[in-house]
Short mmCIF file of C-alpha atoms and ligand atoms in Angstrom, two decimals:
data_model
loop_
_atom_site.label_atom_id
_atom_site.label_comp_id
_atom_site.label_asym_id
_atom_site.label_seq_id
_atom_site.Cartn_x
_atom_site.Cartn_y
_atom_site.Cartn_z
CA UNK A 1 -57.54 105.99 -139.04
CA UNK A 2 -60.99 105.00 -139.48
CA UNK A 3 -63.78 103.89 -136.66
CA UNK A 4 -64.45 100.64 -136.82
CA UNK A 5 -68.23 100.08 -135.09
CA UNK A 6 -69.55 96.51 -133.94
CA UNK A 7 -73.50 96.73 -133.83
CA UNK A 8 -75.71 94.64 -132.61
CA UNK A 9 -78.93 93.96 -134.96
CA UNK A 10 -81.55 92.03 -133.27
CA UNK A 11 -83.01 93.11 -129.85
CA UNK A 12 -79.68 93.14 -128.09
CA UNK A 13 -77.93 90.40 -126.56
CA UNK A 14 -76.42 89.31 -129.66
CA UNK A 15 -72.93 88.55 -128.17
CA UNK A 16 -71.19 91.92 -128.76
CA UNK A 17 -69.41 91.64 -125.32
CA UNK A 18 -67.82 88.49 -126.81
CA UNK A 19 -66.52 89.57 -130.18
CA UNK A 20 -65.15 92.97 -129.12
CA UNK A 21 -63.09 91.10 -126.45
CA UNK A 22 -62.19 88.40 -129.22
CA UNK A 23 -61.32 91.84 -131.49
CA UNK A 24 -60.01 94.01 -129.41
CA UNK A 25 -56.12 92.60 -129.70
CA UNK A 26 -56.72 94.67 -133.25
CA UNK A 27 -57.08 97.93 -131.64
CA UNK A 28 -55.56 100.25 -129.35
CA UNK A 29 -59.02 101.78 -128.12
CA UNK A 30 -62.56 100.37 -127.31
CA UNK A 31 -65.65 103.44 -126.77
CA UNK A 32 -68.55 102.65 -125.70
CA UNK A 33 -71.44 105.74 -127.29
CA UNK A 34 -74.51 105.31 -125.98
CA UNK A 35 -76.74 103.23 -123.47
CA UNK A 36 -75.83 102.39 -120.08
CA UNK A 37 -76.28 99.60 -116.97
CA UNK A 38 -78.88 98.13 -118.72
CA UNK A 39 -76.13 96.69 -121.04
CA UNK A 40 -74.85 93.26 -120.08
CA UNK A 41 -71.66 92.31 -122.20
CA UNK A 42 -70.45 88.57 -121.13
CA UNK A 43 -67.28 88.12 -121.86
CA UNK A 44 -65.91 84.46 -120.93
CA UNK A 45 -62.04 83.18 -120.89
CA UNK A 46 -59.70 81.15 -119.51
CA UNK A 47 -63.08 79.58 -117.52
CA UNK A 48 -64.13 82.51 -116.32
CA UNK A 49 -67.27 84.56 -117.20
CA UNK A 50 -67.34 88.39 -116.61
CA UNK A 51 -70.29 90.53 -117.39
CA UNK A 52 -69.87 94.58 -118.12
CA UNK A 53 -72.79 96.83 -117.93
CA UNK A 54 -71.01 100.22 -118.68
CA UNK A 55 -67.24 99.84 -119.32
CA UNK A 56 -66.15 98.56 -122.74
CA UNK A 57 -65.44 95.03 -123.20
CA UNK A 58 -61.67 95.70 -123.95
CA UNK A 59 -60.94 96.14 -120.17
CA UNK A 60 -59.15 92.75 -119.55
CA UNK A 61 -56.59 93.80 -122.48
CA UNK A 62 -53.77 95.50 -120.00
CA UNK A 63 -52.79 97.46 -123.88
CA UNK A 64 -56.21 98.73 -124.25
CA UNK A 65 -57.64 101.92 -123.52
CA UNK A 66 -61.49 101.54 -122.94
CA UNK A 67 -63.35 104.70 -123.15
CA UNK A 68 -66.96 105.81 -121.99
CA UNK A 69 -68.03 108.45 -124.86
CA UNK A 70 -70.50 111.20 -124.44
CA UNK A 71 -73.52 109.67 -125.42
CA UNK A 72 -73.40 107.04 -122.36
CA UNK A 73 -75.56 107.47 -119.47
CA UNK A 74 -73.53 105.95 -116.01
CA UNK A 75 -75.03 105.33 -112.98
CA UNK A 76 -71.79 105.69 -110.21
CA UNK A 77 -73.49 103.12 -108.24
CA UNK A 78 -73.24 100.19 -110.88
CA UNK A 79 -69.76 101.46 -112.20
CA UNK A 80 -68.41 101.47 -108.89
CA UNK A 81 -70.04 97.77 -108.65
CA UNK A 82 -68.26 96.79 -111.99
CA UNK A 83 -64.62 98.65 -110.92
CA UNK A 84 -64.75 96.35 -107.57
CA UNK A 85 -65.05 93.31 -109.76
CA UNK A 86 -62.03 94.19 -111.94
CA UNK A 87 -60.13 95.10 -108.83
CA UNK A 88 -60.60 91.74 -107.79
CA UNK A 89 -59.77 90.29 -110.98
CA UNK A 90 -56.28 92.75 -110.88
CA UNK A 91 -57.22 94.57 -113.64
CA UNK A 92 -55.54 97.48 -113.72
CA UNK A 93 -58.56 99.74 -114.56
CA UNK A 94 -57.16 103.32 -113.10
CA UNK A 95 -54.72 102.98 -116.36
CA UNK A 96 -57.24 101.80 -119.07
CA UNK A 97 -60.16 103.69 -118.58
CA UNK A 98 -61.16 107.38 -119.44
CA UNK A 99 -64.61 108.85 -119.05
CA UNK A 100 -66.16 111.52 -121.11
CA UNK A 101 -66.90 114.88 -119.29
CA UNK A 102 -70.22 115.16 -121.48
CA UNK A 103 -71.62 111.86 -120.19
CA UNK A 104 -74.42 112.11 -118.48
CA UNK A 105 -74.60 110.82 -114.38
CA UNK A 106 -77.83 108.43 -113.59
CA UNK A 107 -79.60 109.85 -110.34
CA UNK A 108 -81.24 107.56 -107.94
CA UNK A 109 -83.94 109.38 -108.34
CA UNK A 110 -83.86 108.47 -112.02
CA UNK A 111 -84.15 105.00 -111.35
CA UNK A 112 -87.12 105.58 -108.96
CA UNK A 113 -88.93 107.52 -111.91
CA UNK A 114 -88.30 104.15 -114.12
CA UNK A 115 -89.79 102.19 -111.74
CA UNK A 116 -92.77 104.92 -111.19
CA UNK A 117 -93.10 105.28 -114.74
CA UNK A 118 -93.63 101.53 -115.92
CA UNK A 119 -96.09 100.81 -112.99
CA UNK A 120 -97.85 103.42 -113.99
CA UNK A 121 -98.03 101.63 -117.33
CA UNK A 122 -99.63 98.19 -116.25
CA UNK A 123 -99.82 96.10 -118.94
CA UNK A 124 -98.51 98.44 -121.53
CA UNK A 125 -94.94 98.73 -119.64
CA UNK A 126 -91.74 98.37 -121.65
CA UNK A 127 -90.24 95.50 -120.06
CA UNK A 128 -87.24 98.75 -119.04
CA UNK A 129 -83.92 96.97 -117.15
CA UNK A 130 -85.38 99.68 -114.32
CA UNK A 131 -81.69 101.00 -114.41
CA UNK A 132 -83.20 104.74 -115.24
CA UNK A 133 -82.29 104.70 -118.69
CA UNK A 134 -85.26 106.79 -120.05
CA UNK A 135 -85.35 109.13 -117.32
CA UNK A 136 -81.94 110.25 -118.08
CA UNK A 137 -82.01 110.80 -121.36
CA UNK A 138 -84.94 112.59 -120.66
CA UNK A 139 -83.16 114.89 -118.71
CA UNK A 140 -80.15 115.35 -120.65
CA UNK A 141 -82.74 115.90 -123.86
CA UNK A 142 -84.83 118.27 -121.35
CA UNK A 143 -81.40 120.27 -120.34
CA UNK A 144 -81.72 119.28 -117.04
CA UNK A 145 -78.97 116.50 -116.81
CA UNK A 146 -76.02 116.58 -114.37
CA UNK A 147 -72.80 115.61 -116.36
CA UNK A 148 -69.51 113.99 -115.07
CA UNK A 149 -67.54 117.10 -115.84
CA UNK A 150 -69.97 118.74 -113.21
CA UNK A 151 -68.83 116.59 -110.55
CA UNK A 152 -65.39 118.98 -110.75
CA UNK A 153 -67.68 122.02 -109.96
CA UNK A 154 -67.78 123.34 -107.01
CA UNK A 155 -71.67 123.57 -107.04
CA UNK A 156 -72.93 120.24 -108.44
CA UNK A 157 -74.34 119.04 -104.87
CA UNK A 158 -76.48 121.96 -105.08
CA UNK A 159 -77.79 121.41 -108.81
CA UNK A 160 -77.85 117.79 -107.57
CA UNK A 161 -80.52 118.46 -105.11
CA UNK A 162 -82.49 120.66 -106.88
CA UNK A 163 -83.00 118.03 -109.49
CA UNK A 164 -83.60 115.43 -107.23
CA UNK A 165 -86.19 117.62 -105.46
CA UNK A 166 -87.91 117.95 -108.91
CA UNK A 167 -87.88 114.31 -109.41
CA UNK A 168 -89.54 113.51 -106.07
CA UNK A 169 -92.17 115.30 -106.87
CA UNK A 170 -92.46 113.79 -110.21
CA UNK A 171 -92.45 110.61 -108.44
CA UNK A 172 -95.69 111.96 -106.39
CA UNK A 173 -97.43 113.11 -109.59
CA UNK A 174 -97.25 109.18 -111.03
CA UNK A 175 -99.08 108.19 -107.90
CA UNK A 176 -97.42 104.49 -108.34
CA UNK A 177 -96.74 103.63 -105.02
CA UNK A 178 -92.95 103.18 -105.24
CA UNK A 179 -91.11 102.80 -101.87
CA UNK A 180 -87.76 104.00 -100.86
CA UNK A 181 -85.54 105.26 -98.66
CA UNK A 182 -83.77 107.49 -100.64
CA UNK A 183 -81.39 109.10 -97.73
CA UNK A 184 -79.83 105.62 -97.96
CA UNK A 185 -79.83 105.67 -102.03
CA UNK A 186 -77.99 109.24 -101.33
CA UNK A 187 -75.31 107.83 -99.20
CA UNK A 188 -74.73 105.05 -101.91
CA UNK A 189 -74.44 107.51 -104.66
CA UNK A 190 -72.34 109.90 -103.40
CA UNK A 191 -69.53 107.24 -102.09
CA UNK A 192 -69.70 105.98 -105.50
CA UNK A 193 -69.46 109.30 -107.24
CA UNK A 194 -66.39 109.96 -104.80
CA UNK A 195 -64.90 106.37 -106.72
CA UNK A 196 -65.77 107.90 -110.24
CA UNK A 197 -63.75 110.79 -109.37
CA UNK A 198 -60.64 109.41 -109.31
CA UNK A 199 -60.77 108.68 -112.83
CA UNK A 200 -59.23 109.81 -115.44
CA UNK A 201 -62.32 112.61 -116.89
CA UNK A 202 -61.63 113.87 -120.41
CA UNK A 203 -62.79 115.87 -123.58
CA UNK A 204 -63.42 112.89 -125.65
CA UNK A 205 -63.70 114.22 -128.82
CA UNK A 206 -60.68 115.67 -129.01
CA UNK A 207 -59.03 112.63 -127.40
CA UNK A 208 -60.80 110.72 -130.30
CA UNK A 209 -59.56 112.98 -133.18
CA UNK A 210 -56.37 113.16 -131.89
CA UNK A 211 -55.81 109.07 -131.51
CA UNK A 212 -57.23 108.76 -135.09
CA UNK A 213 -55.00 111.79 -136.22
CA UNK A 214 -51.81 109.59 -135.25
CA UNK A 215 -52.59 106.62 -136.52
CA UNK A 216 -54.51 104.72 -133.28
CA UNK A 217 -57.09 102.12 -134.08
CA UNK A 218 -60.45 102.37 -132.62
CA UNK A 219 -63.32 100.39 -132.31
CA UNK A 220 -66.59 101.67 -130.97
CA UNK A 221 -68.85 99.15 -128.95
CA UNK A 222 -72.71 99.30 -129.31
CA UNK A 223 -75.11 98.59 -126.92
CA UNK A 224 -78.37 97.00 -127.13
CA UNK A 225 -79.63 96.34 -130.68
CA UNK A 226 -80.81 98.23 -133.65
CA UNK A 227 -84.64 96.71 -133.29
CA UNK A 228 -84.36 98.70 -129.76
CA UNK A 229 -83.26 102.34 -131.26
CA UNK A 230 -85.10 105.30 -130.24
CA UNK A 231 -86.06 106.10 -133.83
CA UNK A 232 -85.63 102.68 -136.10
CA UNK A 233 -86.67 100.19 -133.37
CA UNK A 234 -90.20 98.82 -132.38
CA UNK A 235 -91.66 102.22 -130.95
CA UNK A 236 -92.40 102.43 -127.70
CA UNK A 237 -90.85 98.94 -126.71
CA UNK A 238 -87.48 100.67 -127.32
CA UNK A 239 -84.45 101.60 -125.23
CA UNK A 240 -83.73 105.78 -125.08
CA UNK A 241 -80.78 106.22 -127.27
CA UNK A 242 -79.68 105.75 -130.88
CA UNK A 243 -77.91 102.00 -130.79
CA UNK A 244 -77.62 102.26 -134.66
CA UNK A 245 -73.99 103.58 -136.35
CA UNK A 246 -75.42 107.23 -136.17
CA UNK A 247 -75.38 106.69 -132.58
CA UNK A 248 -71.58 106.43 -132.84
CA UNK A 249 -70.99 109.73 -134.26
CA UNK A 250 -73.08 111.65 -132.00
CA UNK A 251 -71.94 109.28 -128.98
CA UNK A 252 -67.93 109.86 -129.63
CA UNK A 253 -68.07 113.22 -131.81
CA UNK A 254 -66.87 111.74 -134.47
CA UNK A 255 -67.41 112.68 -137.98
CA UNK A 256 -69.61 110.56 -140.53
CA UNK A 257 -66.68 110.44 -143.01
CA UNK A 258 -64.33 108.73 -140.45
CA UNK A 259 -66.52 105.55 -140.06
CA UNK A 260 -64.43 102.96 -141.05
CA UNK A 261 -65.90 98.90 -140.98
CA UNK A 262 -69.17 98.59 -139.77
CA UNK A 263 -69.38 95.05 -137.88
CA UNK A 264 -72.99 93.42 -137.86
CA UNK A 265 -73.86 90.75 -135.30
CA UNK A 266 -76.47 88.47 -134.92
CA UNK A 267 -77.81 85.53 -133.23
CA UNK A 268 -78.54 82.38 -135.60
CA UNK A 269 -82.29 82.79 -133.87
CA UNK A 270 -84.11 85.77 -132.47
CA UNK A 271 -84.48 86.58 -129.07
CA UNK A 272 -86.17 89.47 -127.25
CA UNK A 273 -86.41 90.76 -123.55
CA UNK A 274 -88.82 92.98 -122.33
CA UNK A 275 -92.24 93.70 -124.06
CA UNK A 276 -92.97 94.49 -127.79
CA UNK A 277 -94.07 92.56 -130.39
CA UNK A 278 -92.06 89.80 -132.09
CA UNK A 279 -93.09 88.09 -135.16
CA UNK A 280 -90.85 84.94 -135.53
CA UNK A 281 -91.04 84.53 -131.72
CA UNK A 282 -92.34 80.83 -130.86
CA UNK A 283 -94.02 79.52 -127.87
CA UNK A 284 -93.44 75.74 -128.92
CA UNK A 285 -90.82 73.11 -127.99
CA UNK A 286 -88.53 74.44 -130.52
CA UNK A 287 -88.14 77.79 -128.21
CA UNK A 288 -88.02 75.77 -125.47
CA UNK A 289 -85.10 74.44 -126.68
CA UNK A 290 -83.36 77.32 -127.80
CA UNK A 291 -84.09 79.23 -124.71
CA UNK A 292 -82.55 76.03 -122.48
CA UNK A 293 -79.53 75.30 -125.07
CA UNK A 294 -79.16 78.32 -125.34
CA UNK A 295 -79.34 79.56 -121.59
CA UNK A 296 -81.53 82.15 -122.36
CA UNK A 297 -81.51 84.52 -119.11
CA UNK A 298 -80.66 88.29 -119.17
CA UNK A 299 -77.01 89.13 -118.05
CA UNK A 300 -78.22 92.53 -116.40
CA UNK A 301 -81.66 91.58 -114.90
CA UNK A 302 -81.50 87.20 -115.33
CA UNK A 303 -85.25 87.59 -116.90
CA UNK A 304 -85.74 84.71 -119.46
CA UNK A 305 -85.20 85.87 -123.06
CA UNK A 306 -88.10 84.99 -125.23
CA UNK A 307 -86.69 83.06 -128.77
CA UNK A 308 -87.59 82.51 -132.51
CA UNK A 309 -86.64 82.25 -135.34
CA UNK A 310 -84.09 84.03 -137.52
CA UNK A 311 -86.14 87.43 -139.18
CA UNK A 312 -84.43 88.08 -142.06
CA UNK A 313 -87.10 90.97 -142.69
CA UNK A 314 -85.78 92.58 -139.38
CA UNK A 315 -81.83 91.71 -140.06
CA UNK A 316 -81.65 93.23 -143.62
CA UNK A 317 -83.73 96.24 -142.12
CA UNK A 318 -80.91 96.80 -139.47
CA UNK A 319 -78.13 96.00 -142.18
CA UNK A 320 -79.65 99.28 -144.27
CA UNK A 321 -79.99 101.56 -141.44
CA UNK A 322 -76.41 100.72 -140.44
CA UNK A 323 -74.68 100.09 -143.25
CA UNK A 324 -73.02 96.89 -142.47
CA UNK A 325 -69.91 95.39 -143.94
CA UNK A 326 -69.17 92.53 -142.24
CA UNK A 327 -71.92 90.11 -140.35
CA UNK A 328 -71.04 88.11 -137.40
CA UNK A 329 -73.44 84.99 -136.44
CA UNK A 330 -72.99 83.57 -133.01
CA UNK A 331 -74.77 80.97 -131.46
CA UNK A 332 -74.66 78.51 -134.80
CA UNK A 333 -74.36 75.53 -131.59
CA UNK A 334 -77.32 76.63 -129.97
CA UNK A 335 -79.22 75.41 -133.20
CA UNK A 336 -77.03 71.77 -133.45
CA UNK A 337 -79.89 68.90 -133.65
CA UNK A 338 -82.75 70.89 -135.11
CA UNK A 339 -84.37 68.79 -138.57
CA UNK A 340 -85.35 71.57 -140.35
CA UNK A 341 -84.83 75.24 -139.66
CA UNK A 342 -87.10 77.88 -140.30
CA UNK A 343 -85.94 81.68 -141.72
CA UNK A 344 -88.45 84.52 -142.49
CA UNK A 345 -88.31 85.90 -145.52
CA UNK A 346 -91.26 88.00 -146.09
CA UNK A 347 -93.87 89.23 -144.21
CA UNK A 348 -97.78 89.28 -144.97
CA UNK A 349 -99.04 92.74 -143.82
CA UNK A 350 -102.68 93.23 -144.22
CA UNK A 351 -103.16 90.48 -146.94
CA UNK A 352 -99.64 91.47 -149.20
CA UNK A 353 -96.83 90.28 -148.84
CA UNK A 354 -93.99 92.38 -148.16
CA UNK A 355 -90.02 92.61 -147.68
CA UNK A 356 -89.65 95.54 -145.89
CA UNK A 357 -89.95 96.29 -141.86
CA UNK A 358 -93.11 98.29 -141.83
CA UNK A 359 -94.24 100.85 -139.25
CA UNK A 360 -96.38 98.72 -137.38
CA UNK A 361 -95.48 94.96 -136.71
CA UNK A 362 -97.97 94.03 -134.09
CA UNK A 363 -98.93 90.21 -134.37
CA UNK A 364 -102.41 91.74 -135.66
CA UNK A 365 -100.73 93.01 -138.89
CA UNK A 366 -97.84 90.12 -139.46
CA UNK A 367 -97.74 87.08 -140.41
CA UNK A 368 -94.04 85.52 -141.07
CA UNK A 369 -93.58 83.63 -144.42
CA UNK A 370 -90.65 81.02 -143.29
CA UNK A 371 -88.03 79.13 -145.97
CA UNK A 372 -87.40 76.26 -144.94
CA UNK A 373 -83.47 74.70 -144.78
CA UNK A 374 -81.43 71.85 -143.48
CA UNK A 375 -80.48 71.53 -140.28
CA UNK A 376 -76.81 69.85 -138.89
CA UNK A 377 -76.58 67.35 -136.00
CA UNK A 378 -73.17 68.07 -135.04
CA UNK A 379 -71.51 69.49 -132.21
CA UNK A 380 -69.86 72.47 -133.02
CA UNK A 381 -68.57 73.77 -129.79
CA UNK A 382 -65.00 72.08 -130.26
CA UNK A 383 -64.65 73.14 -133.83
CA UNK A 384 -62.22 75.93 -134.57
CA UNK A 385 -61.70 76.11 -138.13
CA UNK A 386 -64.01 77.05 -141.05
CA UNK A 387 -62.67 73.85 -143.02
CA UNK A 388 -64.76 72.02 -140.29
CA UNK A 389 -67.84 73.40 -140.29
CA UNK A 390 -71.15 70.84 -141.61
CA UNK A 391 -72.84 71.27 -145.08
CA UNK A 392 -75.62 71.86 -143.57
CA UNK A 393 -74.21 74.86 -141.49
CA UNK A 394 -72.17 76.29 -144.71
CA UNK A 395 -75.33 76.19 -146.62
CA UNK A 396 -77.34 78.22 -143.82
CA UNK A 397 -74.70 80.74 -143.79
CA UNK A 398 -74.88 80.90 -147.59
CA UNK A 399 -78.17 81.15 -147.95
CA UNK A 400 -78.30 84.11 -145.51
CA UNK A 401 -75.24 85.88 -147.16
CA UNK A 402 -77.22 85.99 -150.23
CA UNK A 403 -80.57 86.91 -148.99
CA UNK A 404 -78.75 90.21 -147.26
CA UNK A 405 -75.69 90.50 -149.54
CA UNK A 406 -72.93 91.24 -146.61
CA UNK A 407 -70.61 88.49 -146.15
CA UNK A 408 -70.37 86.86 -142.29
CA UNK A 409 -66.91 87.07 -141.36
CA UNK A 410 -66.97 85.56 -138.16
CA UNK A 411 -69.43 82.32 -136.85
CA UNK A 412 -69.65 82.16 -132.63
CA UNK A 413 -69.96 78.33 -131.67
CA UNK A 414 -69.60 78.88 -128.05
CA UNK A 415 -69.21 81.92 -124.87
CA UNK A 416 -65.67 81.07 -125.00
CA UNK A 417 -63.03 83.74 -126.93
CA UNK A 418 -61.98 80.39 -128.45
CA UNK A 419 -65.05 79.30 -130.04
CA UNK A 420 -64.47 81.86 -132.43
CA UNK A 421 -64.27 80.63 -136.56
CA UNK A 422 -62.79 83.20 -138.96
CA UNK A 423 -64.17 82.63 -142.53
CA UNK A 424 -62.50 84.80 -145.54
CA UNK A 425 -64.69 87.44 -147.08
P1 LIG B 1 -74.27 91.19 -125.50
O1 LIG B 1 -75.19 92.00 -124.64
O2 LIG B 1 -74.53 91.40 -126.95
O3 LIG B 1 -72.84 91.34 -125.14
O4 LIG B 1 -74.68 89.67 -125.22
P2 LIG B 1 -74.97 89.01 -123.77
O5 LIG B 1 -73.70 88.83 -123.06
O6 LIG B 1 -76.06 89.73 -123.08
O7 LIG B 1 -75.62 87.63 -124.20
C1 LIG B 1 -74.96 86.72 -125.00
C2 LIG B 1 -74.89 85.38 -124.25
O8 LIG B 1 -74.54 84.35 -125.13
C3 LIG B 1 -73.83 85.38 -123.18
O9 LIG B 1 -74.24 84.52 -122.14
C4 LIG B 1 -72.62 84.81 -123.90
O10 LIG B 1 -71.69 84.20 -123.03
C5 LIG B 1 -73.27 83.80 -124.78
N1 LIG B 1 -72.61 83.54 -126.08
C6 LIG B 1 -71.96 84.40 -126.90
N2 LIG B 1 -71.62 83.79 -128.06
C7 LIG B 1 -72.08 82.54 -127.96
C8 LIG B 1 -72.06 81.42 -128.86
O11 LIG B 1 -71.58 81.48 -129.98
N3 LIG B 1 -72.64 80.26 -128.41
C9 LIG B 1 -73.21 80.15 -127.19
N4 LIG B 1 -73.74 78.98 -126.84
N5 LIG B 1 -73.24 81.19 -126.33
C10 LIG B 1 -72.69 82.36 -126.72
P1 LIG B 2 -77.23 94.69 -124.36
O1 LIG B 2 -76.24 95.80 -124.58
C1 LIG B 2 -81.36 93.33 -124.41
C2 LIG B 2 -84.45 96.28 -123.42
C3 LIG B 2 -85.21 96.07 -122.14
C4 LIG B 2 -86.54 96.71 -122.50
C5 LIG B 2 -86.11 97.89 -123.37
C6 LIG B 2 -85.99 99.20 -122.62
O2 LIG B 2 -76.84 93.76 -123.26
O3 LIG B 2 -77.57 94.01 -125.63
P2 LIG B 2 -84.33 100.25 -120.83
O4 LIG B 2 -83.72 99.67 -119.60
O5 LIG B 2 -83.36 100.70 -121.84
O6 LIG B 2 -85.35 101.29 -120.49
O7 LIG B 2 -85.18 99.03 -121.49
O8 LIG B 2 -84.85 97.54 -123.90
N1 LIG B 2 -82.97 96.32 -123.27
C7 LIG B 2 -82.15 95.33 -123.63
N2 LIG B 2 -82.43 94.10 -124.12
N3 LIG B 2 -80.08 93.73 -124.28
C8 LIG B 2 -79.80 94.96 -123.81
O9 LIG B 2 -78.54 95.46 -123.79
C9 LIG B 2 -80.85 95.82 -123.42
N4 LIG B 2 -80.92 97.06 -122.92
C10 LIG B 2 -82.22 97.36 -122.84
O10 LIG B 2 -85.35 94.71 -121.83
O11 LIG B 2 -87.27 95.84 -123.32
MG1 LIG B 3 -76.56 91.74 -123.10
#
């Protein structure tokens, strides 16, 4: 069997956690291939919100197996944090979940060289979740990482320190002023590692080839967004890995031919985190009000989102780059009320206008050229059933289906798994 992949296409955030819980009864394993803690997947049923940070969002499926690929970065600390919470919640976790042995381990020295690194930027810092994201990949780029199959040498507390020694002094050399005690960081860590351990490790992609060699259904699970990849995003104001569907082979080891559906999903509006520029991004009472309606707050470090307008520039970019098949919209409630709604269609870059996402979108260089369409005033939140969705919302979602020529599958009209709408192809 095919992958199936589930992307997210903005600057993260986009309510992946959500559909890959609402999916998941369609598959018999979710991977997660790249990123790490600075994920934060909300899932929310039966009244009850859960966030994720590094295990897939087909945990609370007791069928499920939910696997950690290669390509993720984990920080024991957090995982141990997020293990606790499914204890509590009686998820059997010990059953469901399988780590990759070529995943790379987050330091707490790694976070410490985050934290040195973006003071050290002042203004120009990347907005980072401070989880030490980019100092991991760094090292694992560098060939300096520690990986979870090393915690099953007999040695690793040895390479441990030697790396941590090196990142001390890094930490020196940035001159930032960063306090911590990092005997107590140690004693954290290695507890936690000590948890990690008793998981199930494995050699995922052979695992992988051998569930799609007998027929199992999988679905990988993308972190962060495509306008935050390493290579396609908005350079530097980026996260450290590939979040795009190439990031899926290299995250799982599996092969370009096997990609199966590749799900798309977006908010109805834009929002950002973090620095970097943002064309469609408003500062009005219009982004007020999406931010509030929308309870716009980070689930992995509660900072307000900033919000705009749909970029239809940016969406079809991320559409090429990952060659989506299906789009999901969530949010469509958020935007209940508004008159008129604006969409970008082109850009004007340097006095043309143009279609594409250029190299450079600093405000300086783009301008957004909005369509204007209908709003709706209802409520959608109750709604459950495509037959009762407004004109005005069945015209939106037809005039974006022809602007990027995928059709939107699913529309979101609420957190809950229930506020789901299936339309047909
Ligand atoms: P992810 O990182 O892509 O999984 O998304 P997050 O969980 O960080 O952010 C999405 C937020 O929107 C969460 O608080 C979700 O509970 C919420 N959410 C998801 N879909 C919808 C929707 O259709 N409508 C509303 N109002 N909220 C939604
Ligand atoms: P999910 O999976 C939104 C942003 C940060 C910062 C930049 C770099 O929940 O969609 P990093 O910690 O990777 O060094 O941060 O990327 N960022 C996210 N924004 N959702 C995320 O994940 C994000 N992960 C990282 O805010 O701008
Ligand atoms: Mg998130």
């Amino acid at each position: 069997m095919a992958v199936d992949l589930l992307l997210g296409l903005q600057w993260g955030d986009e309510g992946k956690g959500k559909i890959v819980d609402v999916l998941t009864s369609n598959y018999d394993i979710i991977a997660r291939f790249q990123g790490g803690p600075n994920a934060g997947h909300t899932l929310v049923f039966n009244g009850k919100k859960h966030v994720l940070h590094t295990i897939p969002s087909g945990i609370f499926h007791e069928d499920t197996i939910n696997l950690v690929g290669n390509g993720v970065v984990i920080d024991p600390v957090i995982f141990k944090g997020e293990l606790d919470k499914l204890a509590e919640q009686n998820v059997d976790y010990k059953k469901s979940l399988v780590i990759s042995r070529k995943a790379h381990i987050i330091l707490p020295t790694h976070r410490l060289l985050d934290a040195a690194s973006e003071a050290s930027k002042g203004k120009a810092k990347i907005g980072s979740t401070l989880k030490g994201i980019g100092p991991t990949y760094m090292d694992k780029t560098g060939r300096n990482g520690i990986r979870v199959g090393d915690l099953e040498l007999s040695d690793w507390q040895e390479r441990y320190r030697s790396l941590a020694d090196k990142h001390e002094s890094m930490i020196e050399f940035y001159d930032a002023k960063i306090e911590y005690n990092l005997e107590e960081l140690e004693a954290e860590f290695f507890k936690a590692v000590e948890v990690l351990k008793t998981l199930t490790f494995i050699d995922s992609e052979e695992y992988v080839y051998q569930a799609q060699k007998s027929g199992k259904t999988i679905l990988a699970e993308g972190a962060q967004g495509s306008l935050l990849d390493i290579d396609f995003g908005t350079y530097p104001f980026v996260t450290s890995s590939n979040t795009t569907a190439a990031g899926s082979c290299t995250g799982l080891g599996v092969a370009p031919n096997q990609i199966g559906e590749v799900f798309g999903i977006f908010k109805a509006y834009t929002t950002r985190v973090g620095s970097g520029p943002f064309p469609t991004e408003l500062f009005d009472e219009d982004g007020e009000t999406m931010s509030r309606v929308g309870n716009e707050f980070g689930a992995t470090t509660g900072r307000a989102r900033r919000c705009g307008w749909l970029d239809l520039v940016a969406l079809k970019y991320a559409c090429q780059v990952n060659g989506v098949t299906q789009l999901m919209m969530m949010k469509g409630d958020v935007l209940s009320g508004f008159k008129t709604l604006k969409v970008c269609t082109a850009y004007k870059y340097k006095g043309d206008v143009i279609k594409h996402f250029p190299y450079n979108i600093d405000p300086e260089n783009i301008e957004p050229i909005y369509t204007e369409v209908e709003g709706w005033a209802e409520d959608l939140t109750e709604m459950s059933d495509a037959s009762q969705m407004p004109k005005a919302l069945n015209d939106y979602i037809e005039f974006l289906e022809k602007e990027l020529e995928i059709p939107i599958t699913i529309v979101s009209v609420g957190p809950d798994r229930k506020q789901t709408i299936f339309r047909d192809k």
